[in-house]
Short mmCIF file of C-alpha atoms and ligand atoms in Angstrom, two decimals:
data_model
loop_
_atom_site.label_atom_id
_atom_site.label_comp_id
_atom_site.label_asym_id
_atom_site.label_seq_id
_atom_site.Cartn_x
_atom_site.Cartn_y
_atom_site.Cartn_z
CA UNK C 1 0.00 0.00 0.00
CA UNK C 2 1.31 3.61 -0.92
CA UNK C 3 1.16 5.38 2.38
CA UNK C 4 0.09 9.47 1.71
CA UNK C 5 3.22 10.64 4.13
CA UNK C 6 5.60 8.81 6.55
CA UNK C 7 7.70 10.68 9.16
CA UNK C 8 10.56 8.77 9.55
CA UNK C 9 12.95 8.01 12.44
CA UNK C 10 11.87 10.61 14.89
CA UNK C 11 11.97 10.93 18.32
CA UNK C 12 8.43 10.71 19.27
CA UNK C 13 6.76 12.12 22.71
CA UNK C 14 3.49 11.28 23.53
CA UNK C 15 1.42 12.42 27.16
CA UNK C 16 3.16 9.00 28.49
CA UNK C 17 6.21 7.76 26.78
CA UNK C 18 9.70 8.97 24.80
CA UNK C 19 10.50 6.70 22.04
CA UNK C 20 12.24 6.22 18.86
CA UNK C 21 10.11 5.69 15.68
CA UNK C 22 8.39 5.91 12.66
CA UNK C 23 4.87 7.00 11.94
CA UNK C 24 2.99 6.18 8.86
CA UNK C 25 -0.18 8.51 7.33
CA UNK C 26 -2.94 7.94 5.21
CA UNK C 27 -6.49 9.52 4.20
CA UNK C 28 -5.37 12.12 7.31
CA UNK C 29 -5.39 9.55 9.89
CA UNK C 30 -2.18 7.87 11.37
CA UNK C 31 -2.06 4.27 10.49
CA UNK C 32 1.16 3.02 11.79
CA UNK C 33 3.35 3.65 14.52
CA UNK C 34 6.43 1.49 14.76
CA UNK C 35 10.18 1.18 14.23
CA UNK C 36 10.36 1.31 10.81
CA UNK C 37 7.73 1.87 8.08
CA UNK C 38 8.44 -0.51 4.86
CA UNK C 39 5.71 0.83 2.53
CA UNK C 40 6.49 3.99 -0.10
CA UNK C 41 4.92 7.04 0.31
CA UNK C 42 3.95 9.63 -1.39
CA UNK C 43 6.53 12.38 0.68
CA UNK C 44 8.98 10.62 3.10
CA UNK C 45 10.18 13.22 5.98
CA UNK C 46 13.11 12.76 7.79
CA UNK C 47 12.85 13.32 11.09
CA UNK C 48 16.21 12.46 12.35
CA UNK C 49 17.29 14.23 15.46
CA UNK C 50 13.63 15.99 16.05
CA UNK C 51 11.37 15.66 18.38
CA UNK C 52 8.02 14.30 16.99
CA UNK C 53 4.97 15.80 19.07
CA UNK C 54 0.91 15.44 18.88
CA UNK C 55 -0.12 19.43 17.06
CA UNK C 56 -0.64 21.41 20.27
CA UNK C 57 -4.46 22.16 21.18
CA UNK C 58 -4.59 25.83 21.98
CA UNK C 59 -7.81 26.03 24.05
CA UNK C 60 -7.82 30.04 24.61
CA UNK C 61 -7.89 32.46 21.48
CA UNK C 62 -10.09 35.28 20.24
CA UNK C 63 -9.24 36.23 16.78
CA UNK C 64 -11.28 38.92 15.21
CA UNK C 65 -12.80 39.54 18.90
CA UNK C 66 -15.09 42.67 19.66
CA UNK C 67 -13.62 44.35 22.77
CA UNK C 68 -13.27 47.22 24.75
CA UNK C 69 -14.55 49.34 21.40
CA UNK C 70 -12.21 47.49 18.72
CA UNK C 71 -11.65 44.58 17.46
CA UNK C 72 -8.54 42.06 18.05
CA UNK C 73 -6.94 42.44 14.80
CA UNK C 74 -5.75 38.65 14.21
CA UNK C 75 -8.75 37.24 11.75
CA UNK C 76 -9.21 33.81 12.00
CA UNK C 77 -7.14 33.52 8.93
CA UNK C 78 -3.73 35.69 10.32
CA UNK C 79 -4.47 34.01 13.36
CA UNK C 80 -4.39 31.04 12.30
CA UNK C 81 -1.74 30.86 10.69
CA UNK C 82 0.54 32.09 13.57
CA UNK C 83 -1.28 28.78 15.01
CA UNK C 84 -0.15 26.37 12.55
CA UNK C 85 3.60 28.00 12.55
CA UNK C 86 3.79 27.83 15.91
CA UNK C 87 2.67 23.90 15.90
CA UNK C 88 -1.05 24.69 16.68
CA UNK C 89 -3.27 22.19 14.91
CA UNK C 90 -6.39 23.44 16.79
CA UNK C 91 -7.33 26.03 18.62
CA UNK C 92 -10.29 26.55 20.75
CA UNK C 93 -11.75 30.03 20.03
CA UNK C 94 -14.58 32.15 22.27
CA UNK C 95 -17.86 33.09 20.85
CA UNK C 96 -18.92 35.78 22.15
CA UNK C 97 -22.45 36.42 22.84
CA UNK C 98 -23.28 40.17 21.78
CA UNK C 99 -25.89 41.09 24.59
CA UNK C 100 -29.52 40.88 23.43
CA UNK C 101 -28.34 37.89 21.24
CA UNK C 102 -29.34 34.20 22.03
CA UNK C 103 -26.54 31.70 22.44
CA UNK C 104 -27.32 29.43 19.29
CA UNK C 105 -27.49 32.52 17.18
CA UNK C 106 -24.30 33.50 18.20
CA UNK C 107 -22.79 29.91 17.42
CA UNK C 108 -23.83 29.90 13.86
CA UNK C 109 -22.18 33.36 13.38
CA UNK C 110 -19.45 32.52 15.20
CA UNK C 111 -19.20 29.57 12.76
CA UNK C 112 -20.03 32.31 9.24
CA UNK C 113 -17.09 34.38 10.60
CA UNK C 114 -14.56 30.79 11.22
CA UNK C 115 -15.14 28.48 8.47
CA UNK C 116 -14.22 31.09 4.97
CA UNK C 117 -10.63 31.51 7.10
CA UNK C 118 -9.61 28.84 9.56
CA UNK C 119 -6.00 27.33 8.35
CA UNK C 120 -6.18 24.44 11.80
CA UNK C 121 -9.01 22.83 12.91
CA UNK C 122 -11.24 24.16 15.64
CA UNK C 123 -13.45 23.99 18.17
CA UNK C 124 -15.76 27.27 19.97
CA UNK C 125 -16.42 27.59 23.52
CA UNK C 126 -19.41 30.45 24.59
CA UNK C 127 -19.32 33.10 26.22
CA UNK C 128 -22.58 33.81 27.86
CA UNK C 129 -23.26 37.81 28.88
CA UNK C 130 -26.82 37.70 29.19
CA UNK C 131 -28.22 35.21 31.22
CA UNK C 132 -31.85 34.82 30.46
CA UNK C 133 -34.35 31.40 30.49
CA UNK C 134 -33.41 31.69 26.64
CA UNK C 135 -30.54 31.14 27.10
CA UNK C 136 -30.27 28.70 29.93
CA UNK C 137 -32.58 26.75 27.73
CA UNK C 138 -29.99 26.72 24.87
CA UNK C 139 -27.11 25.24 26.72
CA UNK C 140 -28.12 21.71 25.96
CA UNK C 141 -28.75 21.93 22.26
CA UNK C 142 -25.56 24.08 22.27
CA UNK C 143 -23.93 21.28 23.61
CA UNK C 144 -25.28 19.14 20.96
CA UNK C 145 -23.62 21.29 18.18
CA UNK C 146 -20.35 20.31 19.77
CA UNK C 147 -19.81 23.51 22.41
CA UNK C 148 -19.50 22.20 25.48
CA UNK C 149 -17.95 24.76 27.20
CA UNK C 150 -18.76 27.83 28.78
CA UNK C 151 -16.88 31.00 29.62
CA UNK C 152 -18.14 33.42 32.30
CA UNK C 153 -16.35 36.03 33.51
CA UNK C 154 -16.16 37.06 36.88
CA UNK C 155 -14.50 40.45 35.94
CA UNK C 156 -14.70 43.19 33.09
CA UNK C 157 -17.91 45.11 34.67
CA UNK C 158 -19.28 47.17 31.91
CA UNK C 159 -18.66 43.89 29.35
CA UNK C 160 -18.31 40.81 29.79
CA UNK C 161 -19.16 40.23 34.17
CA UNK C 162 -21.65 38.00 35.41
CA UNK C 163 -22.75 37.63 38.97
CA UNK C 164 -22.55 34.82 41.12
CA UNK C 165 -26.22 33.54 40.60
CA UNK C 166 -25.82 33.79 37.33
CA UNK C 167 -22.98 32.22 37.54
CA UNK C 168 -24.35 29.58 39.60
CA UNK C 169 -27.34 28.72 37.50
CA UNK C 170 -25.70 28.43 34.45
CA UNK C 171 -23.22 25.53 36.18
CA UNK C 172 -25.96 24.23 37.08
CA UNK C 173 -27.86 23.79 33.79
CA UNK C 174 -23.93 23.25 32.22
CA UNK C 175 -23.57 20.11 34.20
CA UNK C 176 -26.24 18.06 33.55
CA UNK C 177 -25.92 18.05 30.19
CA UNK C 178 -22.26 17.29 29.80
CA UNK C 179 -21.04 21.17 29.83
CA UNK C 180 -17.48 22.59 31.33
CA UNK C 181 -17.65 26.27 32.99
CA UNK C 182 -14.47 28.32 31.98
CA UNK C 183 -14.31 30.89 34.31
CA UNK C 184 -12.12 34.12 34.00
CA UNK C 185 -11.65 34.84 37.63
CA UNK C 186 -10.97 38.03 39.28
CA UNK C 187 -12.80 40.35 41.39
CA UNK C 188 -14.76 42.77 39.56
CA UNK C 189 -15.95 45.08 42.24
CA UNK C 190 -12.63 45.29 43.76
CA UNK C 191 -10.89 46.51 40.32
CA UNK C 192 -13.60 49.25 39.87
CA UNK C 193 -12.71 50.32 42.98
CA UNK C 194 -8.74 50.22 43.05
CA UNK C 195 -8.68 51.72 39.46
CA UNK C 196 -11.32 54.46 40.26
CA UNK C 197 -9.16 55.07 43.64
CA UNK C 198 -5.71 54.93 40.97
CA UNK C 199 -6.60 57.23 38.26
CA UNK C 200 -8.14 59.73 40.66
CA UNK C 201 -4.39 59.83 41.92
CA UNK C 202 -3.73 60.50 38.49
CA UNK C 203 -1.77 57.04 38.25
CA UNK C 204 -2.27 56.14 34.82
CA UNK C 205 0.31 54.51 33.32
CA UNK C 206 0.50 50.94 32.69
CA UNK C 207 2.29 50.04 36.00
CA UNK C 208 -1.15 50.48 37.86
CA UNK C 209 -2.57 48.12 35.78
CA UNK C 210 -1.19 45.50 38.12
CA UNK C 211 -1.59 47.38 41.01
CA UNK C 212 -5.74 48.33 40.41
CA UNK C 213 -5.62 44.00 40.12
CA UNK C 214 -3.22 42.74 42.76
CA UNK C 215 -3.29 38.68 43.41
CA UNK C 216 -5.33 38.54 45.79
CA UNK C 217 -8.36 40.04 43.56
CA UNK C 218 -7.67 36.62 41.13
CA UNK C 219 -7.46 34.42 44.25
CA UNK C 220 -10.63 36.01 45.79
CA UNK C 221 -12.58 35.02 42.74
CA UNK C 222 -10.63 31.44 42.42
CA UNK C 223 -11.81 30.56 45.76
CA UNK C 224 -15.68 31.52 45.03
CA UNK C 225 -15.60 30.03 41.77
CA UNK C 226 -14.52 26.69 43.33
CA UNK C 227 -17.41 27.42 46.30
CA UNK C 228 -19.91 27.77 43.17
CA UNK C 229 -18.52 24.81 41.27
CA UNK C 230 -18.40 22.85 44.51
CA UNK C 231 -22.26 23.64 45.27
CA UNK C 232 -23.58 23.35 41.46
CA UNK C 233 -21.56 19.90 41.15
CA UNK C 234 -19.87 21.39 38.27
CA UNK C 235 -16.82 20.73 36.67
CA UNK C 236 -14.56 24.14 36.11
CA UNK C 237 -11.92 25.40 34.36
CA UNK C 238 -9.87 29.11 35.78
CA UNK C 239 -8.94 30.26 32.80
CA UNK C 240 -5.37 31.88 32.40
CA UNK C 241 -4.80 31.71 36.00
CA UNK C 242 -1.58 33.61 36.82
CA UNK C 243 -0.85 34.21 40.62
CA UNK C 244 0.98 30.96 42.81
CA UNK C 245 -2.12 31.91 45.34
CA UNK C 246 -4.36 31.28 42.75
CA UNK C 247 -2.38 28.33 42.24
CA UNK C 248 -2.94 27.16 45.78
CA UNK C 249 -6.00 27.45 45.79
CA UNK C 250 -6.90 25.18 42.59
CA UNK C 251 -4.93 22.44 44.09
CA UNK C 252 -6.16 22.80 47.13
CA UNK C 253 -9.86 21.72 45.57
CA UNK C 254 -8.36 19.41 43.32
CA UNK C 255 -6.92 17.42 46.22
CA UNK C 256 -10.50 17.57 47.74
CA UNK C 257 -11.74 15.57 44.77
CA UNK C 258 -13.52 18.00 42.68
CA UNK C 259 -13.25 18.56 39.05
CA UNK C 260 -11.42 22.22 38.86
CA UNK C 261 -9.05 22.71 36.34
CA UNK C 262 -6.47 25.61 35.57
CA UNK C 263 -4.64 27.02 32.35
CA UNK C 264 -1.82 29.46 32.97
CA UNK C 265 -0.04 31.12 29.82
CA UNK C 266 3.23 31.63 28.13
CA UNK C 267 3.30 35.84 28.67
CA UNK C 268 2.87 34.68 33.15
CA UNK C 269 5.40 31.76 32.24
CA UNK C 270 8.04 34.85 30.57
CA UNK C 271 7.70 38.04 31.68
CA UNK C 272 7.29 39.92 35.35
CA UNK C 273 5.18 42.91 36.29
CA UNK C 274 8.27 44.87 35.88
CA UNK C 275 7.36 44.87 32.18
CA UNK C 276 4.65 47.72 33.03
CA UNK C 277 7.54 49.76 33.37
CA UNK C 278 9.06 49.73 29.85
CA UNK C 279 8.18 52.73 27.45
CA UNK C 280 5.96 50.34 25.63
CA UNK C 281 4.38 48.96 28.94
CA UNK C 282 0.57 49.22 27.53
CA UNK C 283 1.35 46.91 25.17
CA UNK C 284 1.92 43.84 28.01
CA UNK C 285 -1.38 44.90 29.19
CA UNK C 286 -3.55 41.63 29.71
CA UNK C 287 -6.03 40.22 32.43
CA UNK C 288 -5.23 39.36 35.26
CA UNK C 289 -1.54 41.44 34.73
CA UNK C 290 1.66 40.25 34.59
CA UNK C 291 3.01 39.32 38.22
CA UNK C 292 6.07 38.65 40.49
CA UNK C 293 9.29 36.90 39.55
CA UNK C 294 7.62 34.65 43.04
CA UNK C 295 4.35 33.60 40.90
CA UNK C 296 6.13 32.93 37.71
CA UNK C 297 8.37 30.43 39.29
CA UNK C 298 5.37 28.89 41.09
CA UNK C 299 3.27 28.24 37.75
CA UNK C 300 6.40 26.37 36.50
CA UNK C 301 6.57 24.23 39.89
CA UNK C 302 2.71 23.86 39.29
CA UNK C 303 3.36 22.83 35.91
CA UNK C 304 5.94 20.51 36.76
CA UNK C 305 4.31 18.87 39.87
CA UNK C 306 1.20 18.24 37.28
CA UNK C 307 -1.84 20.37 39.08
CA UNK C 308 -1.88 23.31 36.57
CA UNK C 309 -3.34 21.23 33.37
CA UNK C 310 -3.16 23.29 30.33
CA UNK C 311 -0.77 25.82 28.56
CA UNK C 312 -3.22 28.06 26.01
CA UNK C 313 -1.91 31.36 24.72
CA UNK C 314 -5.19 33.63 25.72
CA UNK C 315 -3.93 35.23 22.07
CA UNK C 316 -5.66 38.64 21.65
CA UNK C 317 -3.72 40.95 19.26
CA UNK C 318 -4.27 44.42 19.03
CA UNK C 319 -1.66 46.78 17.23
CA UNK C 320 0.27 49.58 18.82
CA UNK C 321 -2.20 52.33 17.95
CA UNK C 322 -4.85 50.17 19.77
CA UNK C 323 -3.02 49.56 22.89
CA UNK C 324 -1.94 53.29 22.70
CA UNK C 325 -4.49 54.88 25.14
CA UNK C 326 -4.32 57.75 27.75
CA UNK C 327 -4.56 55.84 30.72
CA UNK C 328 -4.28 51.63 31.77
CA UNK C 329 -8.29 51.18 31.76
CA UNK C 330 -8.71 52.73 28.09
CA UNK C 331 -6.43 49.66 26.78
CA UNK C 332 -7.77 46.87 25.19
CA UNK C 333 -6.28 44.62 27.13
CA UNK C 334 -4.59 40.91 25.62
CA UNK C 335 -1.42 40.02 23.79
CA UNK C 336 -0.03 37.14 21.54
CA UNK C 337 0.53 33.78 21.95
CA UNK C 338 -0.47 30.71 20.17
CA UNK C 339 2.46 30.77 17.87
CA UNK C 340 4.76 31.08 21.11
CA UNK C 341 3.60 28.36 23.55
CA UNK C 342 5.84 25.46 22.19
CA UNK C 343 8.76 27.50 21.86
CA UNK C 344 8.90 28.93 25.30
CA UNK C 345 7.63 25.83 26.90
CA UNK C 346 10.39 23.61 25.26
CA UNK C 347 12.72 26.63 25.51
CA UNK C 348 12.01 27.99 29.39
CA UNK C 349 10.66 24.20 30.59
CA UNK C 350 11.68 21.31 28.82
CA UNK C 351 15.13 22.30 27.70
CA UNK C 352 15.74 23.52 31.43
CA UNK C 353 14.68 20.74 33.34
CA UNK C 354 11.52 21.73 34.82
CA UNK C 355 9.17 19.73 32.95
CA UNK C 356 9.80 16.43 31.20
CA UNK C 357 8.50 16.20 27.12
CA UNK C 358 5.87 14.22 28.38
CA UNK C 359 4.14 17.07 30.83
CA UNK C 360 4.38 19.39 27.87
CA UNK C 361 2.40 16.62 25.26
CA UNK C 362 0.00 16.58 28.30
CA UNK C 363 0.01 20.40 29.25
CA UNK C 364 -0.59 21.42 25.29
CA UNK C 365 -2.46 18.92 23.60
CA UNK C 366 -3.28 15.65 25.58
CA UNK C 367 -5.25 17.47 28.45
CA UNK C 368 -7.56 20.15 26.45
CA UNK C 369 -8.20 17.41 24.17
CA UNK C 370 -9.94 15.85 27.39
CA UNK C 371 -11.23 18.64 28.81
CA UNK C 372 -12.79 19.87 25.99
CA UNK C 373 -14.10 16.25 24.27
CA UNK C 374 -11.42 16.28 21.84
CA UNK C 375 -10.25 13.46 22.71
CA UNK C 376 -8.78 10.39 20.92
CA UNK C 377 -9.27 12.10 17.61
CA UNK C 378 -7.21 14.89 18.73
CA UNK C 379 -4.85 15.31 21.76
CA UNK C 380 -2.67 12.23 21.23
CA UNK C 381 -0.10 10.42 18.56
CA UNK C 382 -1.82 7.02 17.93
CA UNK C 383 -3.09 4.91 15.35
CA UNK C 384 -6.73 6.51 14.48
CA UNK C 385 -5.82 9.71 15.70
CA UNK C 386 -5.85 12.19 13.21
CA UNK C 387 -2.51 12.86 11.73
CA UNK C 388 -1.89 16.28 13.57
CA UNK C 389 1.92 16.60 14.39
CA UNK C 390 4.08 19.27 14.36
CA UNK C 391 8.15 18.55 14.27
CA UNK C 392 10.65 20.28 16.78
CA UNK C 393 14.27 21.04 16.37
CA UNK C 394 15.45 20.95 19.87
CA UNK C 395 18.52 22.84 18.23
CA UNK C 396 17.29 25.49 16.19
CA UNK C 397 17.21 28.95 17.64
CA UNK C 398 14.92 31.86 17.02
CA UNK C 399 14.60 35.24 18.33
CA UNK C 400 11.08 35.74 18.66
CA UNK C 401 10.89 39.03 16.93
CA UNK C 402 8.40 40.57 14.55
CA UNK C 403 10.16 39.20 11.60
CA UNK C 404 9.80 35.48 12.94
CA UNK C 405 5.85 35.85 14.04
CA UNK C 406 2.83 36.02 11.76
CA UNK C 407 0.36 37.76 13.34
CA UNK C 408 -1.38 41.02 11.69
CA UNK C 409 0.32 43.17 14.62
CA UNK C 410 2.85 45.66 14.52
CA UNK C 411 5.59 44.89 17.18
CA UNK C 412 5.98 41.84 19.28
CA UNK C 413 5.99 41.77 23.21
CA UNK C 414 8.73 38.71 23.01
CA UNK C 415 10.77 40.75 20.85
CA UNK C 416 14.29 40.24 23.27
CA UNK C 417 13.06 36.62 23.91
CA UNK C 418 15.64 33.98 22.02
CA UNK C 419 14.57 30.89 22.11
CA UNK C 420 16.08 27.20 21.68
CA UNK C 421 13.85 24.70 20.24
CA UNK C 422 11.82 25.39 17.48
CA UNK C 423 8.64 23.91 15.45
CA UNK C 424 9.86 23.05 11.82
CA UNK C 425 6.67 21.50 10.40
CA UNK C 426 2.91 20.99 10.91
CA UNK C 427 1.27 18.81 9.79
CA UNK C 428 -2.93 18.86 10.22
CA UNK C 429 -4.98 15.78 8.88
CA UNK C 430 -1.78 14.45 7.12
CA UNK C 431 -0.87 17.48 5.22
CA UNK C 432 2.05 19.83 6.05
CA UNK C 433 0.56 23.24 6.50
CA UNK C 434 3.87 24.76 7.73
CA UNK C 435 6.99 23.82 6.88
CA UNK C 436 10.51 26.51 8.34
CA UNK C 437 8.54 29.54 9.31
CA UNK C 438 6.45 28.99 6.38
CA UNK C 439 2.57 28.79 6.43
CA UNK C 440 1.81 26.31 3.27
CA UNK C 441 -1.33 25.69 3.75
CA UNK C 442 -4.87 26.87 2.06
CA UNK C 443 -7.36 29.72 3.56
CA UNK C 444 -10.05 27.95 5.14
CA UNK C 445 -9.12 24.67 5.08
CA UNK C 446 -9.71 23.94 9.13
CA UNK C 447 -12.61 22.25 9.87
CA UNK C 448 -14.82 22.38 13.11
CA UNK C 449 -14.48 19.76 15.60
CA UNK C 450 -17.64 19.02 18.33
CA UNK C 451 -16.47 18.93 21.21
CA UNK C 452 -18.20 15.62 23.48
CA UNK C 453 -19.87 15.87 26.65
CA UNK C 454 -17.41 16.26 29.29
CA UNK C 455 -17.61 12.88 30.90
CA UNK C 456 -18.92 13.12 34.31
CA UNK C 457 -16.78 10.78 35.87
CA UNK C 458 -13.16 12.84 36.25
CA UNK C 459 -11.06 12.37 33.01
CA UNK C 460 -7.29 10.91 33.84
CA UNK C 461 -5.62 14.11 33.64
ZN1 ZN D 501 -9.24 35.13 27.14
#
């Protein structure tokens, strides 16, 4: 049989196991796994001396997102293809529900807006504003359409905030149909408040961004989203979770038994609040706000010790005349990321000695594939799976400058970051979409993936 591609002689990671091999493709699936591959193909890689990894699952983007008065200027094409450069073979987006919209409406545009563009496959989570009876009653066929999970924020006031009995209910209705709350977890009331109290002072500048949201505000909110989760019976998900408190607290409920999950991101992985104090400091402006050299080195030990789950990129771009604004509140707030998650994690974790190949399989595509019903057709390298792989040279160094990114932005926030370890190739459903910093694939050729019921019982994360 002519095989469509074989990757030969790789070093393959998967979420449990290093080994040396070959894998074999065909009709996008992969067929064969073993030590060598005796049938022909159509394109033989070599992958001597690379790393061979499952495409990395980025469960947290918004391209072409409405916020704070603009829009996040990755499309789902640019964005997209920052995704597949940077070894992304799916991405989980957020649909946004405009207010006075119902839920399944906002799906199927969601879906309009995604399928023209979409380079890597993906899936949509929802993010609920309004909650109504309408829209409680669409959670379960929502579900049905493959979205299984929810995002509710517990911060952004005038946009995006929900309260807690909304909050509540919608866990509620979430969980007995097979639904995962995402929760974006800090302290509204108290930010109002501290940024009111701030720019009153006439403290502005993009320092007090992290001061009008200090760690305790995130840990506040992590603690009564677990108290909601715990009464509801749902499962939950902190979303870019950033602080070591915050940190404490999720595996402080996790040892308890109950189903909450974190995400933390590359930017709290890289950079320290000191950042705020560059010229450019608006443009590291992101919720919750970069923190201390102390939390950054506690995400890695959460990483390492296995309790912080996921690595997504929360990648919101917005160009330097966006996040140029009079004062920290006025700036949209989000930066990039899906094209840099591999790279810094092999780079800053792997290549270090804080986490093993295996733990970053797990932490990028393994896990959200579980969490999010991806799972075995994504999330994994095995026979069945679909063929989505991406090829690292643990040798090759980058600067991760402008000129190496592809997103539609102007400057980039990792600019004076070099990394080690790079992606070389990705590969989605058996064809190479990327290949040395080039995107080779076609406009719109991702497809949407349902997500399944989360399972009830806990997944084996
Ligand atoms: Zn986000």
């Amino acid at each position: 049989m002519l095989l469509d591609l074989v990757i030969r002689d790789g070093r393959i990671v998967t979420e449990s196991n290093v080994f040396d091999g070959s894998i074999g493709i065909q009709n996008g699936k992969i067929t064969q796994i073993s030590a060598t591959i005796g049938e022909s193909a159509n394109r033989v890689v070599d992958a001597g001396g690379k790393l061979v990894l499952p495409g990395l699952i980025d469960g947290h983007t918004h391209m072409e997102m409405p916020f704070m008065g603009t829009v996040s200027s990755d499309d789902f094409y640019q964005g997209t293809v920052a995704a597949a450069c940077g070894g992304v073979t799916t991405i989980v987006d957020f649909a946004v529900q405009p207010r006075g919209e119902t839920i399944l409406n906002t799906y199927k545009t969601w879906r309009q807006k995604a399928d023209p563009k979409v380079c890597v496959d993906y899936g949509l989570h929802m993010i609920i504003r309004d909650f109504n009876t309408t829209n409680l009653a669409q959670i379960r066929p929502l579900i049905g359409e493959g979205v299984t999970s929810f995002k509710l924020f517990m911060a952004y006031k005038k946009e995006l905030y929900l309260d807690d009995g909304a909050i509540y209910s919608i866990m509620e209705e979430a969980v007995r149909h097979g639904g995962i709350i995402g929760l974006h977890c800090e302290n509204a009331d108290l930010i109002e408040c501290f940024a009111a109290k701030l720019l009153s002072e006439g403290k502005v500048k993009a320092e007090y961004h992290a001061k009008s949201r200090p760690p305790l505000v995130e840990a506040e909110s992590v603690q009564r989203g677990i108290r909601l989760a715990e009464m509801s019976g749902s499962p939950m998900y902190v979303v870019h979770m950033s602080t070591g408190l915050a940190r404490d607290e999720i595996k402080e409920a996790a040892d308890k038994g109950l189903p909450v999950y974190s995400e933390t991101c590359p930017h709290y992985l890289t950079f320290t609040e000191e950042a705020y104090r560059q010229p450019n400091g608006n443009r590291y402006i992101m919720s919750p706000p970069l923190r201390s050299d102390e939390d950054r080195a506690k995400l890695w030990q959460g990483l390492a010790s296995g309790f912080i789950k996921t690595v997504a990129s929360d990648h919101v771009c917005f160009n330097s005349k966006q996040k140029n604004q009079s004062d920290f509140t006025k700036v949209p707030n989000g930066v990039i990321g899906t094209e840099v998650i591999l790279p810094i994690l092999y780079s800053a974790g792997v290549a270090k000695g804080i986490i093993p190949l295996t733990r970053l399989v797990q932490v990028t595509s393994y896990n959200p594939a579980k969490l999010f019903g991806l799972y075995p057709r994504k999330g994994s390298i095995a026979v069945g799976s679909d063929a989505d792989i991406v090829l690292l040279d643990p040798h090759k160094k980058v600067r991760l400058s402008l000129d190496n990114l592809h997103s539609n932005i102007d400057y980039s926030i990792y600019e004076d970051v070099s990394v080690t370890g790079y992606p070389i190739m990705t590969i989605s459903r058996g064809e190479i979409i990327h290949e040395d910093g080039k995107f080779i694939g076609r406009r719109g050729r991702g497809e949407f993936v349902k997500g399944k019921p989360f399972q009830t019982k806990r997944p084996d994360l």
